[in-house]
Coordinates of C-alpha atoms and ligand atoms in Angstrom, one line a residue:
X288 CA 25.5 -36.3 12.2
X289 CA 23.3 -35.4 15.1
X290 CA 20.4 -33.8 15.0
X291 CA 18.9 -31.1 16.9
X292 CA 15.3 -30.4 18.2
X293 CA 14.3 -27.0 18.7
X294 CA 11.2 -25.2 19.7
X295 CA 9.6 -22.6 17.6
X296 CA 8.6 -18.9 19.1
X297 CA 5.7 -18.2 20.7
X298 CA 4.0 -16.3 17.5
X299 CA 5.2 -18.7 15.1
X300 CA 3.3 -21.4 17.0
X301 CA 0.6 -19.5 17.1
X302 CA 1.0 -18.8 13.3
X303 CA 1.3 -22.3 12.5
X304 CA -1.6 -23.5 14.0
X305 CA -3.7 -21.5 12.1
X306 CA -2.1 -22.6 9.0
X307 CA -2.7 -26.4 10.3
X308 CA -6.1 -25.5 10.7
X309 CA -6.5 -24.2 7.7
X310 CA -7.8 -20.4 7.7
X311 CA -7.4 -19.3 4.2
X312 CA -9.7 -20.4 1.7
X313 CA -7.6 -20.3 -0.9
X314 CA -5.4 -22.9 -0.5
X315 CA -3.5 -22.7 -3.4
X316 CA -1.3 -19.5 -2.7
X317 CA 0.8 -21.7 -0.5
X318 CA 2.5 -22.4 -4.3
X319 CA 2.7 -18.8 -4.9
X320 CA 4.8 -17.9 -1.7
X321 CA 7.4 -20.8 -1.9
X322 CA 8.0 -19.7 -5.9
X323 CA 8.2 -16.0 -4.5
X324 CA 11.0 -17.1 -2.1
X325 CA 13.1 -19.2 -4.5
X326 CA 12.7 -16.2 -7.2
X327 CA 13.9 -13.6 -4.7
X328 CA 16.7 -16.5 -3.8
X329 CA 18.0 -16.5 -7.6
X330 CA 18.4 -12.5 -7.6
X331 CA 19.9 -12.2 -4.6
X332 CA 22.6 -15.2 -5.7
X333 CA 22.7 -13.3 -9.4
X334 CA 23.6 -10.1 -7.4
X335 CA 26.0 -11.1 -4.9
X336 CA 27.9 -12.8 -8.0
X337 CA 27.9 -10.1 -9.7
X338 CA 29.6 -8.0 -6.8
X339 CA 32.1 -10.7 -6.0
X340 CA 33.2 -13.3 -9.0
X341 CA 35.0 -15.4 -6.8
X342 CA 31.7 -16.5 -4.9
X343 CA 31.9 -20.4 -5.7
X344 CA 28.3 -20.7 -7.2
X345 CA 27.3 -21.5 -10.7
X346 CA 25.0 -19.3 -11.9
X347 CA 24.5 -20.4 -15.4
X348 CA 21.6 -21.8 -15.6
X349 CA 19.4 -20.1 -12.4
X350 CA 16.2 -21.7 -12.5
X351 CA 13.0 -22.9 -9.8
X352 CA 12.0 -26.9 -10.6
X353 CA 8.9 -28.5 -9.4
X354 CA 9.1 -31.6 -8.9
X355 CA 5.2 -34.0 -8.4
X356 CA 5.3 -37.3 -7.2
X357 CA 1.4 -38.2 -6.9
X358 CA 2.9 -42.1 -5.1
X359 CA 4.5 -40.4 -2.6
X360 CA 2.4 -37.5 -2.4
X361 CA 5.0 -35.4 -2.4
X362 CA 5.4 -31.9 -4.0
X363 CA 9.2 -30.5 -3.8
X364 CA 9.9 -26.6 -5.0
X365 CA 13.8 -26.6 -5.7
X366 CA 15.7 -23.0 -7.0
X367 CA 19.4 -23.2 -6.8
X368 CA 19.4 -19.5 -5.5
X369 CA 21.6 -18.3 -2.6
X370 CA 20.6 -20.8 0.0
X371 CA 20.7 -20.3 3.8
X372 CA 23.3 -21.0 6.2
X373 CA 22.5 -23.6 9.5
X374 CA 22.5 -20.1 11.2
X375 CA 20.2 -18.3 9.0
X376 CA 17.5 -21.3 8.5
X377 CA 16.9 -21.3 12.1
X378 CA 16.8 -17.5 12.0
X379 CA 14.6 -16.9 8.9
X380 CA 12.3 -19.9 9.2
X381 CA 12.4 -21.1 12.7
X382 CA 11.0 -17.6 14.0
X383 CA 9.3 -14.6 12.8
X384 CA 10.7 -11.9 12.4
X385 CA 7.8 -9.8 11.6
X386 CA 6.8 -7.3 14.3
X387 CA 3.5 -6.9 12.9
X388 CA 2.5 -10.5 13.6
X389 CA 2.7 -10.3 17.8
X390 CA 0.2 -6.7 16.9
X391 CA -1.9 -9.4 14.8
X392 CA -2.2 -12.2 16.6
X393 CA -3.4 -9.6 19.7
X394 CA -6.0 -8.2 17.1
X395 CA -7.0 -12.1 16.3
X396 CA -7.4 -12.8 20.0
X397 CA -9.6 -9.7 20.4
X398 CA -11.7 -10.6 17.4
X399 CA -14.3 -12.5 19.3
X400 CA -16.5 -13.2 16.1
X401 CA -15.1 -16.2 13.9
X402 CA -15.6 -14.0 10.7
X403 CA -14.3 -11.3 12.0
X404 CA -10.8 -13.4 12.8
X405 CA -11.1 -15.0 9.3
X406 CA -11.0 -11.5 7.8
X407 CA -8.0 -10.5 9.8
X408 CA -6.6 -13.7 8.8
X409 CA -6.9 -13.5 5.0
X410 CA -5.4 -10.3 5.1
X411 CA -2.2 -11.2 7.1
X412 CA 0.9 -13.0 4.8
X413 CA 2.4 -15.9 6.0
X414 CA 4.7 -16.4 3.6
X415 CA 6.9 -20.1 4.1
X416 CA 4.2 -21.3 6.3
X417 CA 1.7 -21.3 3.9
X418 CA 3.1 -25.0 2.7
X419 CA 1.5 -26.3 6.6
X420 CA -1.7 -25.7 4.5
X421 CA -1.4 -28.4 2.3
X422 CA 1.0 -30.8 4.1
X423 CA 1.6 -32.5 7.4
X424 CA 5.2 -32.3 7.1
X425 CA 7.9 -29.9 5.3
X426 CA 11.5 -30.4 4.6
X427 CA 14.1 -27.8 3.7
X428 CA 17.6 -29.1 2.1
X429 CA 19.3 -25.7 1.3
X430 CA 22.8 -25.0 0.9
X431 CA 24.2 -21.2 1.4
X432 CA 26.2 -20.3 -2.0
X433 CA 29.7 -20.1 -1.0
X434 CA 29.4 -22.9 1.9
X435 CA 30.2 -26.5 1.2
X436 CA 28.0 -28.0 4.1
X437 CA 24.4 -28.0 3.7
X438 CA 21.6 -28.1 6.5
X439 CA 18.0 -30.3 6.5
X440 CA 15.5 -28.2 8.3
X441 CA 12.1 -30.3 9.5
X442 CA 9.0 -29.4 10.9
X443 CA 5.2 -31.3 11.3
X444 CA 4.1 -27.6 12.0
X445 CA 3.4 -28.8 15.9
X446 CA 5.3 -26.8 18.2
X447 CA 9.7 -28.2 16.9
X448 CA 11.7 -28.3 14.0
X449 CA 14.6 -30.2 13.9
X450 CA 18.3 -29.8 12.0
X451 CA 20.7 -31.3 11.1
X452 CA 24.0 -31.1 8.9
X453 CA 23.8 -32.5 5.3
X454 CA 26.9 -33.4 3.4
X455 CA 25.8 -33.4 0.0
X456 CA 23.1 -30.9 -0.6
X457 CA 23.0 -29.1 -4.0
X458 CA 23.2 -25.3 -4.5
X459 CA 20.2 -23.6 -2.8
X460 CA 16.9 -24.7 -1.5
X461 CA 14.5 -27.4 -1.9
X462 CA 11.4 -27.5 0.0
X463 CA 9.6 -30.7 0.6
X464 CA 5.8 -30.9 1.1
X465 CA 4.4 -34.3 2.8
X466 CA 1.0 -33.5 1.1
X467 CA -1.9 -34.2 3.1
X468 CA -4.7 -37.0 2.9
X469 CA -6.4 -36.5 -0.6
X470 CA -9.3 -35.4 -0.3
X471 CA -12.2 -37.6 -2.3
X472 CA -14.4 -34.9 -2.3
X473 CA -11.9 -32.1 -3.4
X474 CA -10.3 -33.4 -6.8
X475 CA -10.1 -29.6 -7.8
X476 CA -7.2 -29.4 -5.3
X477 CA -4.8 -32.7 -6.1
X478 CA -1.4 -30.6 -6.1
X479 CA 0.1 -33.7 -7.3
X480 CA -1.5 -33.0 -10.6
X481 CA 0.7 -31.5 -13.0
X482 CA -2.2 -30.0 -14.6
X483 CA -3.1 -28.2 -11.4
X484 CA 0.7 -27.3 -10.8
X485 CA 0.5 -25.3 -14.5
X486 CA -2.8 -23.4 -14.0
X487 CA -1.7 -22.3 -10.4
X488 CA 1.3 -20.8 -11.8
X489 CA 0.4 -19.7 -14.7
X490 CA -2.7 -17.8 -12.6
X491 CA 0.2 -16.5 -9.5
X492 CA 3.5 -16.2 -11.2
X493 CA 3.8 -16.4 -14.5
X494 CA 5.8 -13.2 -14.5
X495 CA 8.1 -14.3 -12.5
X496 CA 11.8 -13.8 -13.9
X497 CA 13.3 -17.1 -14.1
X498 CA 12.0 -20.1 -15.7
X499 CA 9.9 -22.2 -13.6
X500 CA 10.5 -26.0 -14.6
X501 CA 8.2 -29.2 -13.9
X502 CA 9.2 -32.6 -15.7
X503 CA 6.0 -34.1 -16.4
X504 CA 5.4 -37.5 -17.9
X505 CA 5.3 -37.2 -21.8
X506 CA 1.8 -38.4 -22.5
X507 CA -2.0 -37.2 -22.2
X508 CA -1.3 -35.1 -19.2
X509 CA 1.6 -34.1 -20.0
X510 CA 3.0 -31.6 -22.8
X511 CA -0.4 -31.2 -24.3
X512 CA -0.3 -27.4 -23.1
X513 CA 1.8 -24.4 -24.0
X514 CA 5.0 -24.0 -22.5
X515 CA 8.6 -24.5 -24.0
X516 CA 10.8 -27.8 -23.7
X517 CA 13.5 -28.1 -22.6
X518 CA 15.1 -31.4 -23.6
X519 CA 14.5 -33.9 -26.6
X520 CA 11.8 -36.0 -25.7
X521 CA 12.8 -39.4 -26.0
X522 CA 10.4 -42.1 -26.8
X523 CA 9.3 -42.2 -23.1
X524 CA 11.6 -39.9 -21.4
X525 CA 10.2 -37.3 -19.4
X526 CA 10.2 -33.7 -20.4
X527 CA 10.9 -30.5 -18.2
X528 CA 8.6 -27.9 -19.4
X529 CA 8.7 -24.3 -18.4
X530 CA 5.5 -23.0 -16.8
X531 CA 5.6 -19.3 -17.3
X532 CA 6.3 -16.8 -19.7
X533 CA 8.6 -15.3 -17.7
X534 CA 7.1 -11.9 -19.5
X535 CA 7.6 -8.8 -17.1
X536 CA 4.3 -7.0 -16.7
X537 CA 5.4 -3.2 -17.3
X538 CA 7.0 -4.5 -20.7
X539 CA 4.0 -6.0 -22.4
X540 CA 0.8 -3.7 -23.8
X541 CA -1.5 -2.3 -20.9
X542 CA -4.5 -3.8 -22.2
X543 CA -3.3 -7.4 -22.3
X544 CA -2.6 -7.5 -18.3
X545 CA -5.5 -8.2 -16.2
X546 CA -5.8 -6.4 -12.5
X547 CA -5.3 -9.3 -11.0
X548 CA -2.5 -10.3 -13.1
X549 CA -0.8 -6.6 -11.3
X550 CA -2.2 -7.6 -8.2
X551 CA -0.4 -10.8 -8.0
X552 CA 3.0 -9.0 -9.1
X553 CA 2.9 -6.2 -6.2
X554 CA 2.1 -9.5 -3.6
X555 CA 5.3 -11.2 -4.7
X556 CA 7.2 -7.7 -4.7
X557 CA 5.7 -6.1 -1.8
X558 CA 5.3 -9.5 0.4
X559 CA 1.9 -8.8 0.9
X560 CA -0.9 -10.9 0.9
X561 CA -4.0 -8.2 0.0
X562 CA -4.3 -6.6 -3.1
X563 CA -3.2 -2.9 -3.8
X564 CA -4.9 -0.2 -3.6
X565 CA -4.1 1.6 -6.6
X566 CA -2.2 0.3 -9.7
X567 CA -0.2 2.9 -11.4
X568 CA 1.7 2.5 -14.9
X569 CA 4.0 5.3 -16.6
X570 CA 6.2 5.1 -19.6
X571 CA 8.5 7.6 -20.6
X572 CA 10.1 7.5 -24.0
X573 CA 13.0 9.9 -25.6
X574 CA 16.5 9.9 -24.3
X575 CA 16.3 8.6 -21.4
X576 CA 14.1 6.1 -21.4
X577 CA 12.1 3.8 -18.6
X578 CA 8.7 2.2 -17.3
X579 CA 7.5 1.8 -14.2
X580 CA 4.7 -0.1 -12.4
X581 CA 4.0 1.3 -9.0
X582 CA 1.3 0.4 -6.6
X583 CA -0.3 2.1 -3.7
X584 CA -0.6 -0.5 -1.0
X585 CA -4.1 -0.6 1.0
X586 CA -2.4 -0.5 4.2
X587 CA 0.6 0.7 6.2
X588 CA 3.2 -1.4 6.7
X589 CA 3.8 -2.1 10.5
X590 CA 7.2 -0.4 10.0
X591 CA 6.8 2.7 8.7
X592 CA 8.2 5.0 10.9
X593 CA 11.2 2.6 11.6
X594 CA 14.6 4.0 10.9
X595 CA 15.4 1.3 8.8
X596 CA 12.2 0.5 7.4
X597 CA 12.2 -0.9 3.6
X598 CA 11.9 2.3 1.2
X599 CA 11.2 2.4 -2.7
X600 CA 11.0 0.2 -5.4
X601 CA 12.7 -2.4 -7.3
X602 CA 15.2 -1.1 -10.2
X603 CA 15.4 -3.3 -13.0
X604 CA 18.1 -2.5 -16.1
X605 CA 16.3 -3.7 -19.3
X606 CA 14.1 -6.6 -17.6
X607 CA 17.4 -7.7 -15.5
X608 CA 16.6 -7.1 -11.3
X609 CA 19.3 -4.6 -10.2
X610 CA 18.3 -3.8 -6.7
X611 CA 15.5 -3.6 -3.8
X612 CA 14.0 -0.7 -2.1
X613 CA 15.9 1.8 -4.4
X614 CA 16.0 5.1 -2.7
X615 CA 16.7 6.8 -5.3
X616 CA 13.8 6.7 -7.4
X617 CA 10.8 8.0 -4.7
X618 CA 11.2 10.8 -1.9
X619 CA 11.3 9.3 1.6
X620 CA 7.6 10.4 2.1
X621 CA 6.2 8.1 -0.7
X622 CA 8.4 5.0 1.0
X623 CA 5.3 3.0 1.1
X624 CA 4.8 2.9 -2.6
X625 CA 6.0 -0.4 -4.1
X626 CA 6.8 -1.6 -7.1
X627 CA 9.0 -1.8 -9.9
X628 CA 11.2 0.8 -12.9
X629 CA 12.7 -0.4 -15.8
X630 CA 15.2 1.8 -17.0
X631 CA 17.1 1.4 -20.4
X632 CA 19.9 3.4 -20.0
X633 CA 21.9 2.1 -16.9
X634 CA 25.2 0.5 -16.2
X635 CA 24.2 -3.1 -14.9
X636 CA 26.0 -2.8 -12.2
X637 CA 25.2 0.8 -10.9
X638 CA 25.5 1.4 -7.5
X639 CA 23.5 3.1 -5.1
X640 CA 25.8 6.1 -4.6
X641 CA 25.7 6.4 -8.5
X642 CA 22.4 6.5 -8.3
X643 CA 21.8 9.6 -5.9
X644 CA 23.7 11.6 -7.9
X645 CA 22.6 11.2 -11.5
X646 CA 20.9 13.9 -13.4
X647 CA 18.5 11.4 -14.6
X648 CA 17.4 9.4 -12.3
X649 CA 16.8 12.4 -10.6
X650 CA 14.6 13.5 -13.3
X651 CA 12.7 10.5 -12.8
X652 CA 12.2 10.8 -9.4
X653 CA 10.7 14.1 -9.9
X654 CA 8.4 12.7 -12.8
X655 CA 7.6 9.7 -10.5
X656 CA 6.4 11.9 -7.8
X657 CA 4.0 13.7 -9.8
X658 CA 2.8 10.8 -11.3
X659 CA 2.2 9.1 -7.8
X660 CA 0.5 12.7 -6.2
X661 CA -1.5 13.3 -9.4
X662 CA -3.1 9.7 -9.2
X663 CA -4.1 10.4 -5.7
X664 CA -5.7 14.0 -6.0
X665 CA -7.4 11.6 -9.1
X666 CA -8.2 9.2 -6.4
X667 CA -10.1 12.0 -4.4
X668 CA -12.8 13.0 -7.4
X669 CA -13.0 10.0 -8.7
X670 CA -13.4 7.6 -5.3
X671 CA -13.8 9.2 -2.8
X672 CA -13.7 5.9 -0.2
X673 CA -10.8 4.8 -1.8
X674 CA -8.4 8.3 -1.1
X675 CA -9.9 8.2 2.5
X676 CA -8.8 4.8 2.7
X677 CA -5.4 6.1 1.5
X678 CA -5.4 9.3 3.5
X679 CA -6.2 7.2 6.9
X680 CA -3.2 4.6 5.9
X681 CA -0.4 7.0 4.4
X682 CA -1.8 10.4 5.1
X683 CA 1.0 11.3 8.4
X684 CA 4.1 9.7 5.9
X685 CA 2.4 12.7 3.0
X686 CA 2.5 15.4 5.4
X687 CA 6.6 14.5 5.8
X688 CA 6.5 15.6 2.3
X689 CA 4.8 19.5 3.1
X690 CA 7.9 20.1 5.3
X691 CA 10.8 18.5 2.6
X692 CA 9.3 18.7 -0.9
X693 CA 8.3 22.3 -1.6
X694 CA 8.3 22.1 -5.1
X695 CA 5.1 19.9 -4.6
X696 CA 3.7 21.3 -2.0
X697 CA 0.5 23.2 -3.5
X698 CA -0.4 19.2 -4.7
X699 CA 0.4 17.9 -1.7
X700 CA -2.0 20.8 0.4
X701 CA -4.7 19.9 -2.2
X702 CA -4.7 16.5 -1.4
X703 CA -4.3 16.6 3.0
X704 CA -7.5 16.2 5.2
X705 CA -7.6 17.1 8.5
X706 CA -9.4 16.7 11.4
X707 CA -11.9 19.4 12.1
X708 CA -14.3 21.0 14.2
X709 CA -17.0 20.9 11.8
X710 CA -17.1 16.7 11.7
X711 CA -16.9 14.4 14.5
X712 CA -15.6 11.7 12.3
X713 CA -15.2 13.1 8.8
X714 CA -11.9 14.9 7.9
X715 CA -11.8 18.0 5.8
X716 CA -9.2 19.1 2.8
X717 CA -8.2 22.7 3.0
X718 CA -10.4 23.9 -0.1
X719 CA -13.7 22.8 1.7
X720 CA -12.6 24.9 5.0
X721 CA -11.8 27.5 2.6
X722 CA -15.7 27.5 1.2
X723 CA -16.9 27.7 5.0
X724 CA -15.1 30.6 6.5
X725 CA -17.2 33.0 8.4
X726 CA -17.1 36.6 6.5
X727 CA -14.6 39.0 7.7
X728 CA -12.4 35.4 8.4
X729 CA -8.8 36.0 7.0
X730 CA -7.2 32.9 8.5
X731 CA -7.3 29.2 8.5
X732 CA -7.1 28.1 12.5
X733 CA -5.5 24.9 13.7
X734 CA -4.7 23.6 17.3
X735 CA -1.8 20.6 17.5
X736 CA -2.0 18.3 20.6
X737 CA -1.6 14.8 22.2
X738 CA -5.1 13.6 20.2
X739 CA -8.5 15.1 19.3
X740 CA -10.4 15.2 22.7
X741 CA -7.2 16.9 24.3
X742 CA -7.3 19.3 21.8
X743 CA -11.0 20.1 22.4
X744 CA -10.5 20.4 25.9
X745 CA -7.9 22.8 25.6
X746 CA -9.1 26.6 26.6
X747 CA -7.9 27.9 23.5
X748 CA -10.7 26.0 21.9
X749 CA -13.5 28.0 24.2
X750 CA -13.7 31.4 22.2
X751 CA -13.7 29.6 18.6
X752 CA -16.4 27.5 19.9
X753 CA -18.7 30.0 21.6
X754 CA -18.2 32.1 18.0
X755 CA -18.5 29.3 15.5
X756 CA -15.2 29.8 14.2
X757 CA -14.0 25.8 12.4
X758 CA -10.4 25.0 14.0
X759 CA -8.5 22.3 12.2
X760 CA -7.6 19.5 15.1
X761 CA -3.7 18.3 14.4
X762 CA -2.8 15.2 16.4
X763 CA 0.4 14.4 13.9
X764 CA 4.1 14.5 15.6
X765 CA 4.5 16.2 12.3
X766 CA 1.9 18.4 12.3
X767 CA 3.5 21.7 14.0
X768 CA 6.2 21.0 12.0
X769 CA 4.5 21.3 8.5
X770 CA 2.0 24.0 9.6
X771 CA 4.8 26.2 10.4
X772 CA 6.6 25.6 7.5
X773 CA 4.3 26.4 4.9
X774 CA 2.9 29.4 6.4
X775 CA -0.5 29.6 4.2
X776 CA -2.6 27.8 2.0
X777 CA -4.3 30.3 -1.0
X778 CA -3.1 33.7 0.5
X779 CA -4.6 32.4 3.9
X780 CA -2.5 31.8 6.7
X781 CA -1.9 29.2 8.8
X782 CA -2.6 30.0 12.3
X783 CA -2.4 28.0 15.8
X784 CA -4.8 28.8 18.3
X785 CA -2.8 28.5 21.1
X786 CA 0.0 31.4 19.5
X787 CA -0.2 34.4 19.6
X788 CA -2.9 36.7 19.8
X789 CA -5.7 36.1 17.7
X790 CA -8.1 39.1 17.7
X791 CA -11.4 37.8 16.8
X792 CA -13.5 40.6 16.8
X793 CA -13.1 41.8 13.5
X794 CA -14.2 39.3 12.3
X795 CA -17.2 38.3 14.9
X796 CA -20.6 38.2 13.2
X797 CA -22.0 41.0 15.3
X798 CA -19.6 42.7 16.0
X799 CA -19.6 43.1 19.8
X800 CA -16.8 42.4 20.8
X801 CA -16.9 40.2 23.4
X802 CA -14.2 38.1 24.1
X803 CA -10.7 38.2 23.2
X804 CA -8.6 35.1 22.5
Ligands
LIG959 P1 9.3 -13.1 3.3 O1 9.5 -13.8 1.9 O2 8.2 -12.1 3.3 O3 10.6 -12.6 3.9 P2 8.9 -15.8 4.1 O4 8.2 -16.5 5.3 O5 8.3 -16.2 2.8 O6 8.8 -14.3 4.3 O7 10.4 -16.2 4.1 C1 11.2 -15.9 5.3 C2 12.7 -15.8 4.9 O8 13.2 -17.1 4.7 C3 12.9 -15.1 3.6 O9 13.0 -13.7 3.8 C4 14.3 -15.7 3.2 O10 15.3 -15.0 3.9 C5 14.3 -17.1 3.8 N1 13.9 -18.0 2.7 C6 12.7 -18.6 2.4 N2 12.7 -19.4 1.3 C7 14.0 -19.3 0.8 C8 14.7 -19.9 -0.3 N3 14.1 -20.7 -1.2 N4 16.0 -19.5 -0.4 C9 16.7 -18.7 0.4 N5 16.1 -18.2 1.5 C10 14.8 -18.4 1.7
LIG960 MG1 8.2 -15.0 1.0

């Protein structure tokens, strides 16, 4: 079979050198990315069986094995999930895909400082290429369920990969690490130690649905910890011992998960490599029962506004995945929250059309959306940093919500800031204008443009300015389109400068009567 050399893309060049030299001080999460992969790889396969029995693909016994071999210094992550075709490896792996990263790599090149470019760096997700942290060479066997060819995909992380057709490869993927030099004066990290294998994943994906299996040699190092067997040892015979509990978060009491137990749940689910913002927990008993975990991401993705941008969370039936970005269960303007419901009461194989039309997941929705609006009006008392953080990431997706969600519309005003005449820099909510109307001031005044120095340029501006008179600065697409809508905010209206006329002499402090708008 002949193999064949190709180049990777630009950014992923660029990507992979900074993997090879080795950015991210946490080395470690390489593990957590390539067990993220294989566990989305044994739901999808789940799923597509589900929806068509005749898919040739054994999914009795879906598991992810790790496999150590400190001699070789190898370390090989296996799942037999629903593999990739010769088409898709060179797709999915051999380029990124990501638009975000070209807009990162610019910000990196513009970061002059080194820190400043390590921050950037720690923040950005890498996901398969994380394994170029730890090894000089990686090697993907996979097999695409359904196909009977396999494909070997190859890589030192330098600039090619190669590929090549592989008679005989199992179901799914394996990924092969060529482990790096130890180093003498880093024990801590040997990832050819089973012992380090288990506290990694205990510490990154121990809730991670399907068992995660290492055979270890029976002895000292080997079952002395918690975990379940697998087999009957035999006198010598090695033992596969599952790593994690397998135990989904939302299901087990709130005060036994740690925060950074959540946090590492919405990276895995929300392929992100920072930690949430907000974590948000609801359980709702009676008839219709469900829990959900939702999280509040720290920033935009780079995709919000796409058409066919990722929206909503994961549905899970009774701890069994059922779907991604489900729809159904968040308004289009909360499409950046992530995360995960667990409902009771559902068909395991509900579709998505089912789903848009039953009474209770509709009720859900609505309950869901309270929850998510309530936490962030908490968000504002409570931290104020933190909800201008939110405001400045998701603040333009919220305002969608003004227009097409009336019956939360008095939250949703609560919780807006705007730009303003009275701060350079600092936005202002709707109450605080309120509290610094000028007597005799009936209205709330807003001007929409192209962006805030346009606005302040515009002659409407002059006669608010010469009489002190705070106008609300909206640079939003979406803006005109919400202020319109609503109409008024307490009994006040919402007015735009530039409509209209605007008779501001009743209201002028002394009255004269100078100017008209
Ligand atoms: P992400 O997981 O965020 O999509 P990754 O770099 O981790 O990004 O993976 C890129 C893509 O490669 C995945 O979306 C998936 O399509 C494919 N892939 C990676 N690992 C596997 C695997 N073990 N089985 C099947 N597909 C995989
Ligand atoms: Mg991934």
């Amino acid at each position: 079979m002949s193999t064949e050399t190709f180049e990777f893309q630009v950014e992923a060049r660029q990507l992979l050198q900074l993997m090879i030299h080795s950015v991210y001080s946490n080395k470690d999460v390489f593990l957590r990315e390539l067990v993220s992969n294989a566990s989305d790889a044994l739901d999808k396969l789940r799923l597509e069986k589900l929806w068509d029995d005749s898919l040739d693909a054994d999914v009795s016994d879906l598991h992810i094995d790790i496999d150590v071999d400190a001699d070789a210094r190898t370390l090989t992550v296996q799942d037999n999930g629903i593999g990739m075709s010769y088409d898709e490896v060179g797709r999915l792996i051999g380029t990124i895909a990501n638009s975000g990263t070209a807009k990162f790599l610019q910000e990196l090149q513009e970061a002059k400082d080194a820190a400043g470019a390590e921050g950037l760096i720690g923040q950005f997700g890498v996901g398969f290429y994380a394994g170029f942290m730890v090894a000089d060479e990686v090697t993907l066997v996979t097999r695409r369920a359904g196909e009977s060819r396999g494909t070997r995909w190859t890589s030192r992380g330098e600039g090619t990969y190669t590929l090549d057709t592989v008679d005989d490869a199992p179901q799914g993927t394996s990924v092969t690490l060529h482990l790096k030099p130890a180093d003498p004066e880093n024990q801590l990290h040997d990832y050819t130690s089973p012992w380090k294998i288990r506290e990694i994943i205990k510490r990154y994906s121990d809730f991670i649905t399907w068992p995660i299996r290492m055979v270890v040699p029976a002895g000292p190092d080997g079952s002395a910890t918690a975990g379940e067997s697998d087999e009957t040892p035999g006198a010598d015979a090695p033992e596969a011992e599952t790593l994690n509990s397998m135990k989904a978060l939302w299901a087990r009491p709130r005060g036994e998960v740690t925060d950074d137990e959540y946090h590492e749940l919405y990276k895995h689910i929300g392929h992100d490599w920072r930690d949430p913002l907000e974590t948000i927990r609801l359980q709702a008993e009676g008839t219709f029962e469900y829990q959900a975990l939702l999280f509040l991401p720290a920033h935009a993705p780079h995709d919000l506004f796409a058409r066919d941008s990722k929206r909503g969370v994961q549905l899970y039936v009774k701890r069994v995945f059922i779907m991604d970005d489900c729809e159904a269960l968040l308004p289009p303007y909360l499409r950046f929250v992530k995360g995960v419901v667990d409902a009771a009461d559902l068909s395991l194989n509900v579709s998505r059309e089912i789903l848009q039309q039953d009474r209770h997941i509709e009720m859900m929705r609505r309950r869901l959306t309270k929850k998510v609006l309530s936490t962030v009006k908490e968000m504002m008392t409570k931290d104020q940093d933190r909800y201008a953080t939110f405001w400045r990431e998701f603040g333009t997706v919220l305002k969608e919500g003004l227009v097409t969600d009336p019956e939360n519309r008095d939250v949703l005003l609560s919780v807006a800031s705007f730009a303003s005449t009275h701060h350079d820099t600092e936005p202002t909510t709707l109450k605080q204008y309120v509290e610094r109307m000028k007597d005799g001031q009936e209205d709330i005044y807003y001007l929409a443009g192209e962006s805030r120095q346009s606005i302040e340029n515009s002659p409407h501006m002059e006669a608010f300015r010469d009489r002190g008179i705070e106008v609300l600065l909206l640079t939003d697409a979406v803006d005109e389109v919400w202020a319109d809508a609503v109409g008024e905010y307490e009994g006040k209206k919402l007015r735009s400068v530039a409509k209209g006329r605007i008779d501001l002499d009743a209201q002028d402090e002394d009255g004269s009567g100078r100017r008209r708008a």
